[in-house]
Short mmCIF file of C-alpha atoms and ligand atoms in Angstrom, two decimals:
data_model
loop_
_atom_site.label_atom_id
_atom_site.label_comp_id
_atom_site.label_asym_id
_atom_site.label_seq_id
_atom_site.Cartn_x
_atom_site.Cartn_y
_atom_site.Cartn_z
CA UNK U 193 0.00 0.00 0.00
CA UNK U 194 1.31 3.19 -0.46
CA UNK U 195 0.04 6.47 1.03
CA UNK U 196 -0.15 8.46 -1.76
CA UNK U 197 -2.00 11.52 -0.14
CA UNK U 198 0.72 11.51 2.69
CA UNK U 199 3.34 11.58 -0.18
CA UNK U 200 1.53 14.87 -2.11
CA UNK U 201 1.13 16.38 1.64
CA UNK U 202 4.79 16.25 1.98
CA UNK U 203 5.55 17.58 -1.49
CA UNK U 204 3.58 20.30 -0.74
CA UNK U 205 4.36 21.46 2.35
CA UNK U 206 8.05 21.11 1.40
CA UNK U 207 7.71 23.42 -1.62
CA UNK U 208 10.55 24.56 -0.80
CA UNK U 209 13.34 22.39 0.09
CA UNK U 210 14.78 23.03 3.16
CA UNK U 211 18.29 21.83 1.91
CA UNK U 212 18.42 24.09 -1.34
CA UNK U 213 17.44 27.43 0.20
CA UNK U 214 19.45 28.07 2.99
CA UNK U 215 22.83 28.01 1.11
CA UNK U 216 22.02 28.81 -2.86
CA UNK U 217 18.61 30.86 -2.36
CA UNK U 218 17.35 28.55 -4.59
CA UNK U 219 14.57 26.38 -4.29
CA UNK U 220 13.48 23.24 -5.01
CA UNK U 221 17.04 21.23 -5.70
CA UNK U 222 16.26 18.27 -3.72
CA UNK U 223 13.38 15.68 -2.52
CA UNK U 224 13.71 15.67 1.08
CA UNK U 225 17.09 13.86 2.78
CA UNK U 226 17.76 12.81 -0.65
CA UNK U 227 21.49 12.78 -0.79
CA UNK U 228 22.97 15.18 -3.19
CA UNK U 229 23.20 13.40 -7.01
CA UNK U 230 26.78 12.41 -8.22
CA UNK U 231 26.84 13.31 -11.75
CA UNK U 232 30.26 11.98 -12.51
CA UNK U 233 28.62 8.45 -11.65
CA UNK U 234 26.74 8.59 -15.16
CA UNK U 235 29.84 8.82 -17.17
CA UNK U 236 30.47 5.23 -17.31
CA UNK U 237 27.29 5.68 -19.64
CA UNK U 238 28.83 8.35 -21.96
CA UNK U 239 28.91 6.82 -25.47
CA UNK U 240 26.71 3.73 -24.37
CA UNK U 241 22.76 5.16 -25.82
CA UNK U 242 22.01 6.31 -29.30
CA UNK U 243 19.89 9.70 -29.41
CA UNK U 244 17.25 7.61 -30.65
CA UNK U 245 16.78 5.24 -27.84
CA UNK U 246 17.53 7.71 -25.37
CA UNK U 247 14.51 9.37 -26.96
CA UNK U 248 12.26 6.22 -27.37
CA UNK U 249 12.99 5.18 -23.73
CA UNK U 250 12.29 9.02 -22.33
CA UNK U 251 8.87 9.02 -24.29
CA UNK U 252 8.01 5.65 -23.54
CA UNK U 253 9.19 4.62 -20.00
CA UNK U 254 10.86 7.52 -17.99
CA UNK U 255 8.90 10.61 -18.93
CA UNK U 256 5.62 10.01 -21.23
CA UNK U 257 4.49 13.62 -20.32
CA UNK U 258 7.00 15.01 -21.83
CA UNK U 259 8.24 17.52 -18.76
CA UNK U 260 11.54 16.42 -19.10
CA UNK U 261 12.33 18.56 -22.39
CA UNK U 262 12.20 21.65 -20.55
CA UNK U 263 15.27 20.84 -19.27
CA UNK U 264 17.87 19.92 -21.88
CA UNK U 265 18.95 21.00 -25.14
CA UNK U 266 19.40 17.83 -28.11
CA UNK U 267 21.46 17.73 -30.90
CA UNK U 268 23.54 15.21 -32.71
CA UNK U 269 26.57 14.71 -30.58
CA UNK U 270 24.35 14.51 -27.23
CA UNK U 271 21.98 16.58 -24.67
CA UNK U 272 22.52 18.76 -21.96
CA UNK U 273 20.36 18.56 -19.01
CA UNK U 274 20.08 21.53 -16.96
CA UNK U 275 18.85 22.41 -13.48
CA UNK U 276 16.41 24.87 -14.33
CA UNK U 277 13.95 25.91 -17.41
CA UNK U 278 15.87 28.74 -18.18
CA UNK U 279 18.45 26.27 -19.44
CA UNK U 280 21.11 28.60 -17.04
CA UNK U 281 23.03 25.94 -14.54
CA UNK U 282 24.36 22.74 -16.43
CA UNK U 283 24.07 19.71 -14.68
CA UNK U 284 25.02 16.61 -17.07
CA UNK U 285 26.43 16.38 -20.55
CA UNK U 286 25.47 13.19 -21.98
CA UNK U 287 27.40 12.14 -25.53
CA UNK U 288 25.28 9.76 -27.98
CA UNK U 289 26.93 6.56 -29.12
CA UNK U 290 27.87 6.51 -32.28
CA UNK U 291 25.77 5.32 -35.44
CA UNK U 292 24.48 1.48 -34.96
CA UNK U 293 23.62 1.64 -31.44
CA UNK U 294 24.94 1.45 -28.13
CA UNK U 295 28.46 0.83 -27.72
CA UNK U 296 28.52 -0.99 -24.23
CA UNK U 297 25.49 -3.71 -25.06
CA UNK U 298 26.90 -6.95 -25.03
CA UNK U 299 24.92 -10.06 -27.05
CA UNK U 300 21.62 -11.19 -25.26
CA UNK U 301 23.00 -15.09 -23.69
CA UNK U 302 20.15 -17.64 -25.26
CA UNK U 303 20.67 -20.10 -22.88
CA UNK U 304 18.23 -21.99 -20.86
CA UNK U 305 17.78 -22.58 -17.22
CA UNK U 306 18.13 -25.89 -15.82
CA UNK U 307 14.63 -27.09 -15.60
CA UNK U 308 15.42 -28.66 -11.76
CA UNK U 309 17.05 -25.06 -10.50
CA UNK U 310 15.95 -22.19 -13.13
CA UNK U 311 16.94 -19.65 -10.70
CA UNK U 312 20.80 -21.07 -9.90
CA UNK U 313 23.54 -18.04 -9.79
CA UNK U 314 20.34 -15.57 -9.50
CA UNK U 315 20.82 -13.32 -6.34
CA UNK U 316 17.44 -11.92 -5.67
CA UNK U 317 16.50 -9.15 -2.80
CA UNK U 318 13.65 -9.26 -1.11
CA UNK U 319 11.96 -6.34 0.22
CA UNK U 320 8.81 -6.85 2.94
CA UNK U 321 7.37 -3.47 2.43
CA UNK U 322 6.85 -0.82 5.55
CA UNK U 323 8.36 -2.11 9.32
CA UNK U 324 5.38 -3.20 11.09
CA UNK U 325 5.73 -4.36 14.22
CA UNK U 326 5.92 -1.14 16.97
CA UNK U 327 6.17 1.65 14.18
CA UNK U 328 3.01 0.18 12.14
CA UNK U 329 0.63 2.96 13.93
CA UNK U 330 3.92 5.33 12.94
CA UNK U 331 3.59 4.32 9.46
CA UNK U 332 -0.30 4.59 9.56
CA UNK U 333 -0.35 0.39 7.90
CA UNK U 334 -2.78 -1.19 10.52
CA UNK U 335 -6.40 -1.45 11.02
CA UNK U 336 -8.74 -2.78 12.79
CA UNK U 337 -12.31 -3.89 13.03
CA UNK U 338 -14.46 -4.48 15.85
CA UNK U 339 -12.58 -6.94 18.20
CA UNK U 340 -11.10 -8.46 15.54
CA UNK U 341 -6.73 -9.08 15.01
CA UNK U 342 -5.33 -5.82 13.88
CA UNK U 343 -4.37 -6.01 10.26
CA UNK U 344 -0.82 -4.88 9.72
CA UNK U 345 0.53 -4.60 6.82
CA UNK U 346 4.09 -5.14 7.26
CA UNK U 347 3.24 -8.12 9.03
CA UNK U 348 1.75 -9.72 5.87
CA UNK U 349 4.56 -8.73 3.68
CA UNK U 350 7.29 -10.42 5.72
CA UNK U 351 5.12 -13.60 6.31
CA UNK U 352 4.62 -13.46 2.41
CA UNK U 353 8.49 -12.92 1.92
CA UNK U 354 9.14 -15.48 3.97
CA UNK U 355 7.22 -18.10 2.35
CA UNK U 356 8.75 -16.18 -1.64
CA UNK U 357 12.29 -17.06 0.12
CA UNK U 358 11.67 -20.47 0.85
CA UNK U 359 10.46 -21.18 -3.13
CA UNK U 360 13.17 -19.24 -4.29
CA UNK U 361 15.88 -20.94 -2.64
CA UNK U 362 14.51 -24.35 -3.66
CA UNK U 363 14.81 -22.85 -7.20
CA UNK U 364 18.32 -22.25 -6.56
CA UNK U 365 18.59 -18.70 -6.24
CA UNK U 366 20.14 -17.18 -3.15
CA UNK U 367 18.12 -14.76 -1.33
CA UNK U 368 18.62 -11.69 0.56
CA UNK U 369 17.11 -8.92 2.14
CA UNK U 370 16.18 -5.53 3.04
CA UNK U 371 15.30 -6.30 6.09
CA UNK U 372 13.91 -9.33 8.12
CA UNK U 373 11.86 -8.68 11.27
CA UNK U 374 9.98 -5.62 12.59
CA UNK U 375 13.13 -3.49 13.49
CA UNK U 376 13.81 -0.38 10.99
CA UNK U 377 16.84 -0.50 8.79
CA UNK U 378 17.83 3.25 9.47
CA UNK U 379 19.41 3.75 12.45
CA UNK U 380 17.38 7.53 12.69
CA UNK U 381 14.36 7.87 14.45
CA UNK U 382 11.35 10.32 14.19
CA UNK U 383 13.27 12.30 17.13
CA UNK U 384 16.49 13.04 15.19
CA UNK U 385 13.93 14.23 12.40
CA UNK U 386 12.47 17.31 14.25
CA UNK U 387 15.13 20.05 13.09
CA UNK U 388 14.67 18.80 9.34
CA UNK U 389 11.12 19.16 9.82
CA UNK U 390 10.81 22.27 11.82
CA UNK U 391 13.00 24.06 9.29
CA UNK U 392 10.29 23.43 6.31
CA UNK U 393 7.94 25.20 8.82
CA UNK U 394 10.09 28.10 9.72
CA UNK U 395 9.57 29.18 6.29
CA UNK U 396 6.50 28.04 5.83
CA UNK U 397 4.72 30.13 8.55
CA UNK U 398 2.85 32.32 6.05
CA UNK U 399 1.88 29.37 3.72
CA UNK U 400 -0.70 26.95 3.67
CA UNK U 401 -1.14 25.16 7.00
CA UNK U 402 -3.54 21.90 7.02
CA UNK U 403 -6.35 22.33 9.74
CA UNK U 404 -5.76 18.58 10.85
CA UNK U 405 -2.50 19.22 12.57
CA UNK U 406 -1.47 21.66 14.86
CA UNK U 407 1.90 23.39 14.82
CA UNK U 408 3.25 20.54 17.05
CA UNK U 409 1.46 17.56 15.55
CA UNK U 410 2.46 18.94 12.03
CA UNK U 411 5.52 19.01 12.86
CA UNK U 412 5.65 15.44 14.44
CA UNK U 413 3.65 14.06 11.35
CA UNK U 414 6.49 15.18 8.94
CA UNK U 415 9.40 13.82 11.50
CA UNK U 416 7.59 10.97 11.15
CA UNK U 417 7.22 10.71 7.47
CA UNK U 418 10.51 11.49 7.20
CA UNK U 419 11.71 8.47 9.31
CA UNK U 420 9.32 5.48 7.28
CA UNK U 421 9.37 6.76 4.14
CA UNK U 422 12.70 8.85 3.39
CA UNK U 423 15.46 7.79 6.10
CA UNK U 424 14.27 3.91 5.81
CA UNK U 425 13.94 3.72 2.22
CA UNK U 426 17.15 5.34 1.63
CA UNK U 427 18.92 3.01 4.38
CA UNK U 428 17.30 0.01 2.45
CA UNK U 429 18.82 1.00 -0.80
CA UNK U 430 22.00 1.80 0.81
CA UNK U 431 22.34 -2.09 1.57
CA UNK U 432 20.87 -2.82 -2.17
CA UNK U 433 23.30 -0.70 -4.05
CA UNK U 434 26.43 -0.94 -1.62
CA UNK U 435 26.34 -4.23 0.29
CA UNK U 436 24.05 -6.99 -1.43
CA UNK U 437 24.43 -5.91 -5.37
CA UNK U 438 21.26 -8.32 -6.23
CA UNK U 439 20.45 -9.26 -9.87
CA UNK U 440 17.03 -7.86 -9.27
CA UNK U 441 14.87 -7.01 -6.04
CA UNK U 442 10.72 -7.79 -5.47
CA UNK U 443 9.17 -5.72 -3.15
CA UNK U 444 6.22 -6.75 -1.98
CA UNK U 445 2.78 -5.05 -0.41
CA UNK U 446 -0.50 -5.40 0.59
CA UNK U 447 -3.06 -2.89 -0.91
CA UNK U 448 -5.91 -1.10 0.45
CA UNK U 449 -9.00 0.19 -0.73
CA UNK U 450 -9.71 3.76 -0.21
CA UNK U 451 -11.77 4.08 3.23
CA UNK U 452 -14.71 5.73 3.09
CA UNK U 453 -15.50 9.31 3.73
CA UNK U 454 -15.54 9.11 7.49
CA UNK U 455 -11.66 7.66 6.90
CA UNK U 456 -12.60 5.02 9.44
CA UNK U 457 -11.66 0.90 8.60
CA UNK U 458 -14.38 -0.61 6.53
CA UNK U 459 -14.97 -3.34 4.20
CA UNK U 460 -15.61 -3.45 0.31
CA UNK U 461 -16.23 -6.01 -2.11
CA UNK U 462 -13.57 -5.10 -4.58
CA UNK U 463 -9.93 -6.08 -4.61
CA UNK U 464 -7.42 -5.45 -7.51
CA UNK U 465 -4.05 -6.47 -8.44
CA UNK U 466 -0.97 -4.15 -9.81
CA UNK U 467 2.90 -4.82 -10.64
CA UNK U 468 4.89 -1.37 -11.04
CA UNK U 469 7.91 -1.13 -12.88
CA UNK U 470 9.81 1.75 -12.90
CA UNK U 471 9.59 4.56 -14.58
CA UNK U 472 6.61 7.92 -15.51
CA UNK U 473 8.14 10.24 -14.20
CA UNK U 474 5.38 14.11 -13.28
CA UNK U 475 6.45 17.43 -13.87
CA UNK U 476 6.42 18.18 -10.51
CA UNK U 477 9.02 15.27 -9.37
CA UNK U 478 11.27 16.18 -12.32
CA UNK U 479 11.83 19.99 -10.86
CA UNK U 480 14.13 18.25 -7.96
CA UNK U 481 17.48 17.40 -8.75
CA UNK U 482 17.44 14.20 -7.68
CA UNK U 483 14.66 12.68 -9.67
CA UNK U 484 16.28 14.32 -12.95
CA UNK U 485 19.88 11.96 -11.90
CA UNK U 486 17.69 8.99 -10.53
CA UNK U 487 15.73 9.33 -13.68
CA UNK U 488 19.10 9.98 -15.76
CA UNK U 489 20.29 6.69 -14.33
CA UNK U 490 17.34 4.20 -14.44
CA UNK U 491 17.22 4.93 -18.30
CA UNK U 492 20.95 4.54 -18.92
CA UNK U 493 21.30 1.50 -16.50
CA UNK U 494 18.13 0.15 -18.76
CA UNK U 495 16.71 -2.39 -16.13
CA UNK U 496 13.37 -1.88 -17.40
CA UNK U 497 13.40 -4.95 -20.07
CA UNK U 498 14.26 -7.70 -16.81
CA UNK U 499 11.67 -5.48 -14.72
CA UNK U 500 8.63 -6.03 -17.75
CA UNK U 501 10.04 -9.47 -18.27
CA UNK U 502 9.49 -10.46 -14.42
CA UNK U 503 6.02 -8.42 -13.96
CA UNK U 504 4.23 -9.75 -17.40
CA UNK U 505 5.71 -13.36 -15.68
CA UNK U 506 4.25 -12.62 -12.84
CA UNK U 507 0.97 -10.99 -13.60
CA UNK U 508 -0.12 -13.95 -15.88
CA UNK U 509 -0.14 -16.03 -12.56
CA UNK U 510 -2.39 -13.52 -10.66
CA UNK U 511 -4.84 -13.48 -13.25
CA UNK U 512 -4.57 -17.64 -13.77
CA UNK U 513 -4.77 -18.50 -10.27
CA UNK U 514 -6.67 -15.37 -8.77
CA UNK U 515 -8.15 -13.69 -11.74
CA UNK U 516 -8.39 -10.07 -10.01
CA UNK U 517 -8.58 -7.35 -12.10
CA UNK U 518 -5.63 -4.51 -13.03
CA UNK U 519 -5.47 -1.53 -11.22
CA UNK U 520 -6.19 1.38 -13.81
CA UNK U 521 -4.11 4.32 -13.74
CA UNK U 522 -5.15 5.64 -17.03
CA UNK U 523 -5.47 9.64 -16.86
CA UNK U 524 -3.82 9.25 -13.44
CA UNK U 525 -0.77 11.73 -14.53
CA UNK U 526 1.60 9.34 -11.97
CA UNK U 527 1.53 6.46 -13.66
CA UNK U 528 1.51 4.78 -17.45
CA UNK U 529 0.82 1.56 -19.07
CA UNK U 530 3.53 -0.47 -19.48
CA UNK U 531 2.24 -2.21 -22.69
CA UNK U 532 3.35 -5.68 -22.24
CA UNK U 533 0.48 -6.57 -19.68
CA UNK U 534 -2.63 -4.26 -18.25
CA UNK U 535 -1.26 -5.71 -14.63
CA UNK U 536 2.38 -4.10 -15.02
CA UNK U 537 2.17 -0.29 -15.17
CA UNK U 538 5.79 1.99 -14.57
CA UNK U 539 5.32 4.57 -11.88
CA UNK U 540 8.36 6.39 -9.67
CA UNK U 541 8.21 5.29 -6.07
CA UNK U 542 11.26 5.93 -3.37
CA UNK U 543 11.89 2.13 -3.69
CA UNK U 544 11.99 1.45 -7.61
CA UNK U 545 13.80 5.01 -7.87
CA UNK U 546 16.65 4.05 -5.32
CA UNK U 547 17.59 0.75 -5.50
CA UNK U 548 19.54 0.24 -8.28
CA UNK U 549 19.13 -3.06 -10.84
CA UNK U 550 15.51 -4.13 -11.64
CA UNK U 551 12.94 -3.78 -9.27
CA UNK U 552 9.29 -5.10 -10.02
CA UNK U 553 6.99 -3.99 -7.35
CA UNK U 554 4.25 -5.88 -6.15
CA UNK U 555 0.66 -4.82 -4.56
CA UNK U 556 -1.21 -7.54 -3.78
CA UNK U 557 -4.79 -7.77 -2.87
CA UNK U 558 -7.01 -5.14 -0.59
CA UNK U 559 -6.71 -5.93 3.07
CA UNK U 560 -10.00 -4.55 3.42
CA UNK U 561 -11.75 -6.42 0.60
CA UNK U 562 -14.08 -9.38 2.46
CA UNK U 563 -13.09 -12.05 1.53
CA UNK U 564 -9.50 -11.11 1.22
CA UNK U 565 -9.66 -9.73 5.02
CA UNK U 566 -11.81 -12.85 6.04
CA UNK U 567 -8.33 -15.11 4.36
CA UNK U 568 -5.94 -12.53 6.65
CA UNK U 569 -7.90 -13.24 9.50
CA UNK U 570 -7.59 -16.97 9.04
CA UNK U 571 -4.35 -16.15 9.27
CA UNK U 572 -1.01 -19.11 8.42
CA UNK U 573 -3.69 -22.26 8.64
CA UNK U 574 -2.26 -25.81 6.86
CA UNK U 575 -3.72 -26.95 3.98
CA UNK U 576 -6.87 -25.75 2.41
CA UNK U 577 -10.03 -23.79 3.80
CA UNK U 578 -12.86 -22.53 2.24
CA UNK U 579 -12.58 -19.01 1.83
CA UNK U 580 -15.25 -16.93 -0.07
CA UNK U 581 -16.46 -19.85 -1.59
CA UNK U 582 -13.19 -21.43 -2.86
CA UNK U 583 -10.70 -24.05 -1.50
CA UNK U 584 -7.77 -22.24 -0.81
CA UNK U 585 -4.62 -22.31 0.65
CA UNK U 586 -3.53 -19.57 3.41
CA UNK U 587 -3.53 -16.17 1.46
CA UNK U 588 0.42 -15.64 2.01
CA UNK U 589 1.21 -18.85 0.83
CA UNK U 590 -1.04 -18.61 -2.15
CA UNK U 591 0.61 -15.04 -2.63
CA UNK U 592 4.10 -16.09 -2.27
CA UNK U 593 3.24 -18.91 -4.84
CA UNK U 594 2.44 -16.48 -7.33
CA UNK U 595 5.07 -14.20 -7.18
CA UNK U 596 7.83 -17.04 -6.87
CA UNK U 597 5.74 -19.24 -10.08
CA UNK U 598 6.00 -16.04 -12.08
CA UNK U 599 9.49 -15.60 -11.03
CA UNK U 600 10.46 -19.16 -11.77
CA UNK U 601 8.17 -18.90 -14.96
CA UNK U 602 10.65 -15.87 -16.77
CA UNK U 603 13.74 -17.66 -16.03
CA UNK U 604 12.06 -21.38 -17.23
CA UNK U 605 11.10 -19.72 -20.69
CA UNK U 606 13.12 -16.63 -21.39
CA UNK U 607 16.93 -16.54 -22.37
CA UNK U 608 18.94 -14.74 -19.34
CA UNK U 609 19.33 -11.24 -20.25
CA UNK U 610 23.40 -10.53 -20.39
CA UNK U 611 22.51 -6.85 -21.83
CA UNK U 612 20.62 -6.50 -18.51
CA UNK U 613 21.75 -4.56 -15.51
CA UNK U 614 25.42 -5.27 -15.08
CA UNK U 615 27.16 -2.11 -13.40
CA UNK U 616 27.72 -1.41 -10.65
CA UNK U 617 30.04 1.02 -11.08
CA UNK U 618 30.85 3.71 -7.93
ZN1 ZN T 819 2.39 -1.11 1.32
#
């Protein structure tokens, strides 16, 4: 699940960015605690992308409203992105590959897997989303009805992991994680948070202040945010990118329906299914600095191929086995069809945009459908119950089988990708 009106709350209320206006006078540089972009990191790239698939994969993939142009100036030896619209402060030179295509792609391996362990050699990250545990109220991931067990959401994406580890081992692949238990990866807490979040409302005093909060609780609600969403995420990706170096990481979620007006827990009848890969980035995200590099280095690094590969994979086996419908996203203006299946759409989320190699994000089904809250609430039972009116096996089993048969599925049928992610460079 992921809390998108939190996420535009933030964005707004940090219009400003507290760490580009002190020094420069100049706002919006950088998401919140996003660490400052290394250019120089991209020039492993230089000569490696055609102007043409640079454009096809901008239009397509990265930026299909087009907001990116604003910023950079094309011609036939390469583009120059800039900070601002202006086109005044340089930030990247990037130089095209010369004529018949990328320079650095190697030949695509057309190999098969063995059919006893398709997943041998593959190092694969797993990534329960949210902590749970103490910090679930924190990360606002729990409900409850009634007297009935609290539904937590991080709870059901580690028992799910743990299950998606188990099948993927026995595969052959070796696993690794994020994080395993209910204890953040960060070692920051809301506390150390306050001064970052009391400086956005220094300058803020003037602007737009939500009647929901008051001046303290506003400023405990961003600390907060800060802590589950930007300090965890980033520490997460820190032991992606610097310590585990994974050939490709699943994160995986529970979804929620929207609650009704009153915002209290309630239960639907409706439960869909969605598979993000990375990628659509708004206008609005593409005025930071950050997102332009993150952005700048998704496309080069060109994961998206493995991540459309593993979500088509996977979405056939949701709509075999569960037959849920898509998410829709059309006209949303955050995220775009993929193409290759209506269950895989690309959308930019802290996770995908950080951790570097593919990442295919899943969202399971709404906690607060029936039936699907009815199979929670059965919770990890052996063999089969009826549930809703079908035989089935505990719901985190069932999911994990999914995800890992999809998995297992794109390396059973589909030639190993040597053109995929491969550097890592510093
Ligand atoms: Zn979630």
């Amino acid at each position: 699940m992921i809390l998108r009106s939190g996420f535009f709350f933030l964005v707004m209320i940090w219009g400003i960015s507290v760490f580009g206006w002190a020094e420069e006078d100049k706002p919006f540089l950088f998401s919140p605690l996003a660490e400052v972009p290394e250019w120089r990191l991209l020039d492993s790239y230089q000569g490696t992308i055609t102007r043409q698939e640079f454009q096809e994969r901008a239009r397509r993939i990265f930026d299909p409203s087009g907001a990116l142009e604003k910023y950079m100036t094309i011609d036939d030896v390469g583009l120059k992105l800039y900070r601002d619209v202006a086109k005044t402060e340089p930030l990247f030179y990037l130089r095209w590959a010369g004529s018949g295509g990328g320079e650095g792609r190697g030949p695509v391996a057309f190999f098969l897997a063995d059919p006893e362990k398709p997943l041998q050699g593959q190092v694969i990250c797993l990534d329960p989303g949210h902590i749970g545990g103490d910090w679930a109220d924190i990360e606002e991931r729990t409900f409850r009805i009634g007297r009935d067990r609290p539904v937590v959401e991080g709870e059901l994406n580690l028992k799910t992991c743990r299950i998606l580890a188990e099948r993927l081992t026995a595969a052959g692949a070796k696993v690794v994680w994020t994080h395993d238990g209910f204890s953040p990866t960060t070692a920051l807490r809301p506390n150390d948070l306050y001064p970052e979040a009391i400086e956005y409302l220094l300058q803020d005093l003037k602007g737009r202040r939500s009647p929901r909060y008051s001046m303290n609780g506003l400023i405990r609600w961003n600390a907060e945010l800060l802590f589950y969403r930007s300090a965890e995420i980033q520490a997460r990706a820190r032991r992606v990118n610097e310590e585990m170096h994974p050939d490709f990481t699943v994160c995986v979620h529970y979804n929620a329906a929207p609650w009704g007006r009153s915002g209290r827990a309630s239960l639907t009848t409706i439960s869909r299914l969605v598979l993000f890969s990375h990628g659509a980035y708004t206008a609005s995200e593409l005025v930071y600095d950050d997102q332009k590099f993150h952005l700048f280095r998704k496309l080069l690094e060109n994961c998206t191929p493995e991540e459309l590969d593993l979500g088509m994979a996977i979405g056939q086996q949701f709509q075999k086995k569960w037959g849920f419908p898509p998410e829709n996203y059309e006209g949303s203006g955050y995220a775009s069809a993929s193409g290759v299946s209506p269950y895989v759409w690309h959308r930019n989320l802290i996770a995908n945009r950080l951790f570097r190699g593919p990442v295919i994000f899943v969202e399971g089904p709404y906690m607060n459908d029936r039936t699907t809250y009815a199979w929670i609430q059965a919770g990890e039972y052996e063999g089969k119950r009826n549930i809703g009116g079908k035989e089935r096996q505990n719901i985190f089993r069932e999911y994990a089988d999914r995800v890992a048969d999809g998995v297992i599925e794109r390396f059973r049928t589909l030639s190993a990708r040597s053109t995929a992610f491969t550097n890592y460079s510093p």
